[in-house]
Amino acid sequence: MKKQLVLLILVLWQFSALAQSAGDKAVFTTYYHDNGKVSSEGYLLDGKPNGFWKTYYPNGNLKSAGNRKNFELDSLWQFFDDSGKLSLEINYRAGRKQGYRVSHLSNETIREYFDNDIKQQLTTHYDTSGSLLLSVPFVNGLEEGLARRYATDGRVIELMTYKKGFLTEREKINHYDADSLKHGLWKSFYDDGVLQSEVLYKHGLKHGFAKEYDRNGNLKNIEKYVDGVRQEGAEELSRLELRRDYYPDGKIKVEATYRNGVAEGVRREFGEDGSIEKAYILKNGKLFAEGIMSENGQKQDAWIEYYPDGKVKARGNYLNDKKTGNWEFYYPGGQIEQQGAYDKNGQLTGKWIWFYSSGQRQREESYRNGLADGLSTEFEANGKIITQGEYLEGMEEGYWLYDYGDYREEGDYQRGLRTGLWKDFYPNGKLAFEGKFIEDNPNGEHRWYWPNGLKKEEGQYIMGRKNGEWKKFREDGSLFLLINYTNGIERKYDGIPIPENEQVNPD
């Protein structure tokens, strides 16, 4: 506060000198509240405010301070609440916002950049400790490009793609499962935001492809993992040694391949009549799977898959190299991880159930033709429902509920896109947000609330673009800011019209 006061005194001295040099007509003027305290003070030129001005609350605390040049708002303007705390900073040039606008709210700080009164570049949100919460790129007043949402530990947890103000894609990344293990897609980025790596995890283990990129976005390395074990790249292109054992009559008894003397690939065992009785798949000398395999190399009938330590990983049937019928998958400890069925085409079908290692249900979903279709429910380890809704041909449809403890969200989907009224709730059950959507675009009145139930912000959207008067409130319910929008572009700030010398077409 002392630094701000010193800065304010220096700025006041500078602009006081400028005002005095503007001509003999510049007169320093003071206005008063009814209680006798100063309400505002500054220079009048030809009866109009010019130069540096300050306004005060009735309690004597500074309310705003800033300069006018040629009667237009200019340079830095600062606004304070009635307790004297800095609440808003705006940079102007010739009456238009030029540079950063910084909003200091009770629970976050928002930093926006304006060029000739139009929002451009990144808008960033920070929590009270200074940690980045959200970054959204703007072009000509509209969201454009890749926005990022962050967890309090700094990891990116959601990517949102905007095109001309419309949200076109949303991707959740870098999440943990109920046991605090990495699960799903994880991505990391260079300091300039370029993708550095992406890895798929399954309950703490790398499972799938792990990719690394250079700073120009070019793929420089790719590896494949299965349950945390790195798979040797392009094994099928490596030279394998074929070995055979024979029956006394010369018929093949065993046929297997080796790499550097270690069993690798398929091992087939034949009966005396020449039929394949058993087949094994080995990797680095360890049994990976066993079952029946046809002469053309297709898996048939019952198969068992194994972890590297020899424990059963999965069991089920194949038909012409495609999983079919009932299958069960297991944790390394032997507990069932998931179970369900495949149709004759190798696609998921019917009801599938996932379990925690404790044996409690984790998720239940129904499938048809390989796509989620029907009720989907996800549970915490204690049995509490955290996600529930219906799928139709792989896309969310109808009412959905998300309840992750620190927030609760509910609303309807149509063909995978949010539609109608959506609501968010705080852990105490109080409403945090309500607003309607059309094809995933906000539309109509939207309201946000503080945990105490008072309004935090409200305003109108028209198909994803802000329109009309938007209001922001402090936690005590007092009005903090008024902004008027037309088709997503700010037109008034606290009731002061913004000159429209140049109309910007958002399309």
Short mmCIF file of C-alpha atoms in Angstrom, two decimals, residues 68-285:
data_model
loop_
_atom_site.label_atom_id
_atom_site.label_comp_id
_atom_site.label_asym_id
_atom_site.label_seq_id
_atom_site.Cartn_x
_atom_site.Cartn_y
_atom_site.Cartn_z
CA ARG A 68 -7.12 12.79 -19.07
CA LYS A 69 -5.32 14.13 -22.09
CA ASN A 70 -7.24 16.35 -24.47
CA PHE A 71 -10.29 15.46 -22.33
CA GLU A 72 -9.86 11.73 -23.12
CA LEU A 73 -8.93 9.01 -20.65
CA ASP A 74 -5.19 8.42 -20.94
CA SER A 75 -2.43 6.32 -19.36
CA LEU A 76 -3.01 4.28 -16.21
CA TRP A 77 -6.28 4.53 -14.28
CA GLN A 78 -6.61 2.85 -10.90
CA PHE A 79 -9.77 1.99 -8.99
CA PHE A 80 -10.07 1.06 -5.32
CA ASP A 81 -12.80 -0.38 -3.12
CA ASP A 82 -14.11 1.57 -0.13
CA SER A 83 -11.53 -0.07 2.16
CA GLY A 84 -8.69 1.32 0.05
CA LYS A 85 -7.75 -1.95 -1.65
CA LEU A 86 -6.78 -1.78 -5.33
CA SER A 87 -9.55 -3.46 -7.36
CA LEU A 88 -8.98 -2.49 -10.99
CA GLU A 89 -6.25 -1.08 -13.24
CA ILE A 90 -6.86 0.05 -16.82
CA ASN A 91 -4.48 1.56 -19.35
CA TYR A 92 -5.93 4.07 -21.83
CA ARG A 93 -4.79 6.01 -24.86
CA ALA A 94 -6.98 8.71 -26.41
CA GLY A 95 -10.06 7.43 -24.60
CA ARG A 96 -9.62 3.82 -25.62
CA LYS A 97 -8.25 0.92 -23.64
CA GLN A 98 -4.67 0.34 -24.73
CA GLY A 99 -2.57 -2.16 -22.83
CA TYR A 100 -3.46 -4.26 -19.81
CA ARG A 101 -6.60 -4.22 -17.73
CA VAL A 102 -6.10 -6.00 -14.41
CA SER A 103 -9.08 -6.91 -12.21
CA HIS A 104 -8.21 -7.71 -8.59
CA LEU A 105 -11.11 -9.81 -7.28
CA SER A 106 -11.38 -11.38 -3.84
CA ASN A 107 -10.43 -14.87 -5.05
CA GLU A 108 -8.65 -14.28 -8.36
CA THR A 109 -6.84 -11.75 -10.53
CA ILE A 110 -7.76 -11.37 -14.21
CA ARG A 111 -5.25 -9.87 -16.63
CA GLU A 112 -6.54 -8.81 -20.09
CA TYR A 113 -4.81 -7.04 -22.96
CA PHE A 114 -6.51 -4.45 -25.21
CA ASP A 115 -5.36 -2.88 -28.45
CA ASN A 116 -7.41 0.12 -29.58
CA ASP A 117 -10.21 -0.92 -27.20
CA ILE A 118 -10.40 -4.48 -28.59
CA LYS A 119 -9.36 -7.45 -26.48
CA GLN A 120 -6.36 -9.26 -27.97
CA GLN A 121 -3.66 -11.78 -26.96
CA LEU A 122 -3.97 -13.90 -23.81
CA THR A 123 -6.45 -13.29 -21.01
CA THR A 124 -5.11 -14.95 -17.86
CA HIS A 125 -6.68 -15.79 -14.49
CA TYR A 126 -4.64 -16.27 -11.29
CA ASP A 127 -5.56 -17.39 -7.79
CA THR A 128 -4.69 -15.44 -4.66
CA SER A 129 -1.25 -17.09 -4.45
CA GLY A 130 -0.40 -16.05 -8.02
CA SER A 131 -0.82 -19.50 -9.58
CA LEU A 132 -2.20 -19.53 -13.12
CA LEU A 133 -5.75 -20.93 -13.34
CA LEU A 134 -6.85 -20.22 -16.90
CA SER A 135 -5.45 -18.74 -20.11
CA VAL A 136 -7.64 -17.85 -23.09
CA PRO A 137 -6.35 -16.37 -26.38
CA PHE A 138 -8.34 -13.53 -27.99
CA VAL A 139 -8.30 -12.16 -31.54
CA ASN A 140 -10.34 -9.02 -32.27
CA GLY A 141 -12.39 -9.37 -29.10
CA LEU A 142 -13.29 -13.04 -29.55
CA GLU A 143 -11.82 -16.24 -28.15
CA GLU A 144 -9.61 -17.80 -30.82
CA GLY A 145 -7.25 -20.75 -30.51
CA LEU A 146 -6.23 -23.03 -27.67
CA ALA A 147 -7.28 -22.14 -24.11
CA ARG A 148 -5.81 -23.94 -21.11
CA ARG A 149 -7.20 -24.61 -17.63
CA TYR A 150 -4.72 -25.39 -14.83
CA ALA A 151 -4.77 -27.24 -11.54
CA THR A 152 -3.39 -25.54 -8.45
CA ASP A 153 -0.14 -27.53 -8.81
CA GLY A 154 0.46 -25.99 -12.24
CA ARG A 155 -0.46 -28.89 -14.55
CA VAL A 156 -2.78 -28.28 -17.47
CA ILE A 157 -6.01 -30.21 -16.89
CA GLU A 158 -8.20 -29.06 -19.76
CA LEU A 159 -7.67 -27.86 -23.33
CA MET A 160 -10.40 -25.85 -25.06
CA THR A 161 -10.31 -24.88 -28.71
CA TYR A 162 -12.15 -21.74 -29.82
CA LYS A 163 -12.92 -20.46 -33.30
CA LYS A 164 -14.29 -16.92 -33.66
CA GLY A 165 -15.72 -16.99 -30.14
CA PHE A 166 -17.24 -20.46 -30.38
CA LEU A 167 -16.05 -23.43 -28.35
CA THR A 168 -15.36 -26.19 -30.89
CA GLU A 169 -13.47 -28.78 -28.86
CA ARG A 170 -12.77 -29.67 -25.24
CA GLU A 171 -10.17 -32.18 -24.02
CA LYS A 172 -9.52 -33.17 -20.41
CA ILE A 173 -5.91 -34.21 -19.74
CA ASN A 174 -3.45 -34.85 -16.91
CA HIS A 175 -5.91 -36.35 -14.43
CA TYR A 176 -5.50 -38.82 -11.58
CA ASP A 177 -7.73 -41.76 -10.69
CA ALA A 178 -9.31 -42.32 -7.27
CA ASP A 179 -6.01 -43.78 -6.03
CA SER A 180 -4.08 -40.64 -7.09
CA LEU A 181 -2.45 -42.50 -9.98
CA LYS A 182 -2.05 -41.04 -13.45
CA HIS A 183 -4.88 -42.17 -15.71
CA GLY A 184 -5.82 -41.34 -19.29
CA LEU A 185 -3.99 -38.94 -21.58
CA TRP A 186 -1.18 -36.85 -20.11
CA LYS A 187 0.46 -34.01 -22.02
CA SER A 188 3.37 -31.68 -21.26
CA PHE A 189 4.29 -28.44 -22.99
CA TYR A 190 7.34 -26.27 -23.65
CA ASP A 191 7.44 -22.82 -22.05
CA ASP A 192 6.02 -21.29 -25.24
CA GLY A 193 3.02 -23.65 -25.15
CA VAL A 194 4.16 -26.03 -27.90
CA LEU A 195 3.32 -29.68 -27.19
CA GLN A 196 6.36 -31.48 -25.76
CA SER A 197 5.03 -34.97 -24.99
CA GLU A 198 1.88 -37.05 -24.75
CA VAL A 199 1.53 -40.36 -22.93
CA LEU A 200 -1.40 -42.66 -22.22
CA TYR A 201 -1.66 -44.05 -18.68
CA LYS A 202 -3.77 -46.78 -17.13
CA HIS A 203 -3.95 -46.48 -13.36
CA GLY A 204 -0.40 -45.25 -12.97
CA LEU A 205 1.23 -47.33 -15.72
CA LYS A 206 2.12 -46.21 -19.22
CA HIS A 207 -0.23 -48.06 -21.53
CA GLY A 208 -0.19 -47.15 -25.21
CA PHE A 209 1.98 -44.81 -27.22
CA ALA A 210 4.35 -42.28 -25.65
CA LYS A 211 5.34 -39.49 -28.03
CA GLU A 212 7.92 -36.70 -27.80
CA TYR A 213 8.04 -33.58 -29.99
CA ASP A 214 10.66 -30.93 -30.68
CA ARG A 215 10.02 -27.21 -30.23
CA ASN A 216 8.80 -26.96 -33.82
CA GLY A 217 6.10 -29.56 -33.22
CA ASN A 218 7.87 -32.35 -35.11
CA LEU A 219 7.64 -35.89 -33.73
CA LYS A 220 11.12 -36.92 -32.59
CA ASN A 221 10.46 -40.14 -30.66
CA ILE A 222 7.68 -42.66 -30.16
CA GLU A 223 7.51 -45.71 -27.92
CA LYS A 224 4.81 -48.20 -27.07
CA TYR A 225 4.03 -49.43 -23.55
CA VAL A 226 1.82 -52.21 -22.26
CA ASP A 227 1.05 -52.05 -18.54
CA GLY A 228 4.18 -50.03 -17.88
CA VAL A 229 6.51 -52.24 -19.92
CA ARG A 230 8.18 -50.68 -22.96
CA GLN A 231 7.69 -52.69 -26.12
CA GLU A 232 10.64 -53.00 -28.46
CA GLY A 233 9.97 -50.87 -31.53
CA ALA A 234 9.20 -52.51 -34.89
CA GLU A 235 9.71 -56.03 -33.66
CA GLU A 236 8.00 -57.42 -36.75
CA LEU A 237 10.80 -55.96 -38.89
CA SER A 238 13.57 -57.51 -36.85
CA ARG A 239 15.22 -60.69 -38.10
CA LEU A 240 14.01 -63.72 -36.18
CA GLU A 241 15.50 -67.19 -36.23
CA LEU A 242 13.01 -69.97 -36.99
CA ARG A 243 13.58 -73.27 -35.17
CA ARG A 244 11.68 -76.55 -35.57
CA ASP A 245 11.49 -79.88 -33.76
CA TYR A 246 10.16 -82.95 -35.59
CA TYR A 247 8.37 -86.21 -34.92
CA PRO A 248 10.24 -89.40 -35.94
CA ASP A 249 8.22 -89.47 -39.17
CA GLY A 250 9.49 -85.99 -40.10
CA LYS A 251 6.34 -84.04 -39.32
CA ILE A 252 6.73 -80.76 -37.46
CA LYS A 253 6.25 -81.08 -33.70
CA VAL A 254 7.25 -77.59 -32.52
CA GLU A 255 7.85 -74.40 -34.47
CA ALA A 256 9.17 -71.27 -32.75
CA THR A 257 11.09 -68.07 -33.41
CA TYR A 258 14.03 -66.65 -31.47
CA ARG A 259 15.99 -63.43 -31.32
CA ASN A 260 19.57 -63.71 -30.11
CA GLY A 261 18.78 -67.11 -28.65
CA VAL A 262 15.77 -65.88 -26.66
CA ALA A 263 12.22 -66.98 -27.51
CA GLU A 264 10.40 -64.16 -29.28
CA GLY A 265 7.12 -64.22 -31.16
CA VAL A 266 4.87 -67.22 -31.84
CA ARG A 267 5.52 -70.78 -30.73
CA ARG A 268 3.26 -73.49 -32.20
CA GLU A 269 2.90 -77.08 -31.01
CA PHE A 270 1.49 -79.64 -33.47
CA GLY A 271 -0.17 -83.00 -33.04
CA GLU A 272 1.04 -86.05 -34.91
CA ASP A 273 -1.72 -85.48 -37.45
CA GLY A 274 -0.30 -82.02 -38.21
CA SER A 275 -3.01 -80.00 -36.44
CA ILE A 276 -2.03 -77.09 -34.21
CA GLU A 277 -2.74 -78.12 -30.62
CA LYS A 278 -1.38 -75.11 -28.79
CA ALA A 279 0.11 -71.71 -29.51
CA TYR A 280 2.13 -69.34 -27.35
CA ILE A 281 3.19 -65.73 -27.77
CA LEU A 282 6.47 -64.84 -26.08
CA LYS A 283 8.29 -61.55 -25.60
CA ASN A 284 11.88 -61.46 -24.41
CA GLY A 285 11.56 -65.09 -23.41
#
